[in-house]
Amino acid sequence: MSEALEKLGGKIAAAQAGLLNGWSVACGELMLEAKASEIVPLLTFLRDDPGCRFTLLIDLCGVDYPERGQRFDVVYNLLSIKHNRRIRVKVQTDEAAPVPSVEGV
């Protein structure tokens, strides 16, 4: 499973390099670190790309790290029913910078 996630992470990173700050596979999960300003195009790609097809937003949550300058993580947990895979997409922000809404995606 980890090998398949590594391959998927590499594919997404190559196709969407300008939208990501990084990616990793840990504990059997693929996590993409996105630029907050690019979350809408990234999630659109993850929904529409035939190799991804992450069509279901399972969970949207926030995490507060008060010791960091960009203290908030906004975390999107996605499911591809077609490929039976889950991924996590994370963006960082602070108290002043809003994260664009993904409601339209």
JSON list of C-alpha atoms in Angstrom, two decimals, residues 61-104:
[
{"chain": "A", "resi": 61, "resn": "CYS", "atom": "CA", "xyz": [-11.08, 20.20, 10.52]},
{"chain": "A", "resi": 62, "resn": "GLY", "atom": "CA", "xyz": [-8.66, 22.66, 12.05]},
{"chain": "A", "resi": 63, "resn": "VAL", "atom": "CA", "xyz": [-5.68, 22.32, 14.33]},
{"chain": "A", "resi": 64, "resn": "ASP", "atom": "CA", "xyz": [-4.20, 25.14, 16.43]},
{"chain": "A", "resi": 65, "resn": "TYR", "atom": "CA", "xyz": [-0.45, 25.30, 17.10]},
{"chain": "A", "resi": 66, "resn": "PRO", "atom": "CA", "xyz": [-0.17, 28.55, 19.14]},
{"chain": "A", "resi": 67, "resn": "GLU", "atom": "CA", "xyz": [3.65, 28.48, 19.14]},
{"chain": "A", "resi": 68, "resn": "ARG", "atom": "CA", "xyz": [3.87, 28.77, 15.32]},
{"chain": "A", "resi": 69, "resn": "GLY", "atom": "CA", "xyz": [3.62, 31.97, 13.28]},
{"chain": "A", "resi": 70, "resn": "GLN", "atom": "CA", "xyz": [1.12, 30.29, 10.98]},
{"chain": "A", "resi": 71, "resn": "ARG", "atom": "CA", "xyz": [-0.62, 28.69, 13.90]},
{"chain": "A", "resi": 72, "resn": "PHE", "atom": "CA", "xyz": [-3.59, 27.06, 12.17]},
{"chain": "A", "resi": 73, "resn": "ASP", "atom": "CA", "xyz": [-3.73, 23.97, 9.96]},
{"chain": "A", "resi": 74, "resn": "VAL", "atom": "CA", "xyz": [-6.86, 23.44, 7.90]},
{"chain": "A", "resi": 75, "resn": "VAL", "atom": "CA", "xyz": [-7.09, 19.72, 7.12]},
{"chain": "A", "resi": 76, "resn": "TYR", "atom": "CA", "xyz": [-9.17, 18.14, 4.34]},
{"chain": "A", "resi": 77, "resn": "ASN", "atom": "CA", "xyz": [-9.63, 14.35, 4.49]},
{"chain": "A", "resi": 78, "resn": "LEU", "atom": "CA", "xyz": [-10.65, 13.01, 1.08]},
{"chain": "A", "resi": 79, "resn": "LEU", "atom": "CA", "xyz": [-11.88, 9.65, -0.21]},
{"chain": "A", "resi": 80, "resn": "SER", "atom": "CA", "xyz": [-11.73, 8.19, -3.69]},
{"chain": "A", "resi": 81, "resn": "ILE", "atom": "CA", "xyz": [-14.55, 5.67, -3.89]},
{"chain": "A", "resi": 82, "resn": "LYS", "atom": "CA", "xyz": [-13.41, 4.61, -7.36]},
{"chain": "A", "resi": 83, "resn": "HIS", "atom": "CA", "xyz": [-9.85, 3.77, -6.22]},
{"chain": "A", "resi": 84, "resn": "ASN", "atom": "CA", "xyz": [-10.67, 3.00, -2.56]},
{"chain": "A", "resi": 85, "resn": "ARG", "atom": "CA", "xyz": [-8.01, 5.43, -1.27]},
{"chain": "A", "resi": 86, "resn": "ARG", "atom": "CA", "xyz": [-7.89, 8.20, 1.29]},
{"chain": "A", "resi": 87, "resn": "ILE", "atom": "CA", "xyz": [-5.59, 11.20, 1.43]},
{"chain": "A", "resi": 88, "resn": "ARG", "atom": "CA", "xyz": [-5.13, 14.19, 3.67]},
{"chain": "A", "resi": 89, "resn": "VAL", "atom": "CA", "xyz": [-4.53, 17.72, 2.36]},
{"chain": "A", "resi": 90, "resn": "LYS", "atom": "CA", "xyz": [-3.28, 20.35, 4.78]},
{"chain": "A", "resi": 91, "resn": "VAL", "atom": "CA", "xyz": [-2.82, 24.12, 4.51]},
{"chain": "A", "resi": 92, "resn": "GLN", "atom": "CA", "xyz": [-1.34, 26.51, 7.07]},
{"chain": "A", "resi": 93, "resn": "THR", "atom": "CA", "xyz": [-2.62, 29.96, 7.90]},
{"chain": "A", "resi": 94, "resn": "ASP", "atom": "CA", "xyz": [-2.64, 32.55, 10.67]},
{"chain": "A", "resi": 95, "resn": "GLU", "atom": "CA", "xyz": [-5.32, 34.62, 12.40]},
{"chain": "A", "resi": 96, "resn": "ALA", "atom": "CA", "xyz": [-5.44, 37.25, 9.64]},
{"chain": "A", "resi": 97, "resn": "ALA", "atom": "CA", "xyz": [-5.21, 35.27, 6.39]},
{"chain": "A", "resi": 98, "resn": "PRO", "atom": "CA", "xyz": [-8.42, 33.50, 5.34]},
{"chain": "A", "resi": 99, "resn": "VAL", "atom": "CA", "xyz": [-8.31, 30.19, 3.47]},
{"chain": "A", "resi": 100, "resn": "PRO", "atom": "CA", "xyz": [-10.45, 30.22, 0.31]},
{"chain": "A", "resi": 101, "resn": "SER", "atom": "CA", "xyz": [-13.73, 28.33, 0.52]},
{"chain": "A", "resi": 102, "resn": "VAL", "atom": "CA", "xyz": [-13.83, 24.98, -1.31]},
{"chain": "A", "resi": 103, "resn": "GLU", "atom": "CA", "xyz": [-17.62, 24.78, -1.22]},
{"chain": "A", "resi": 104, "resn": "GLY", "atom": "CA", "xyz": [-17.76, 25.14, -5.01]}
]
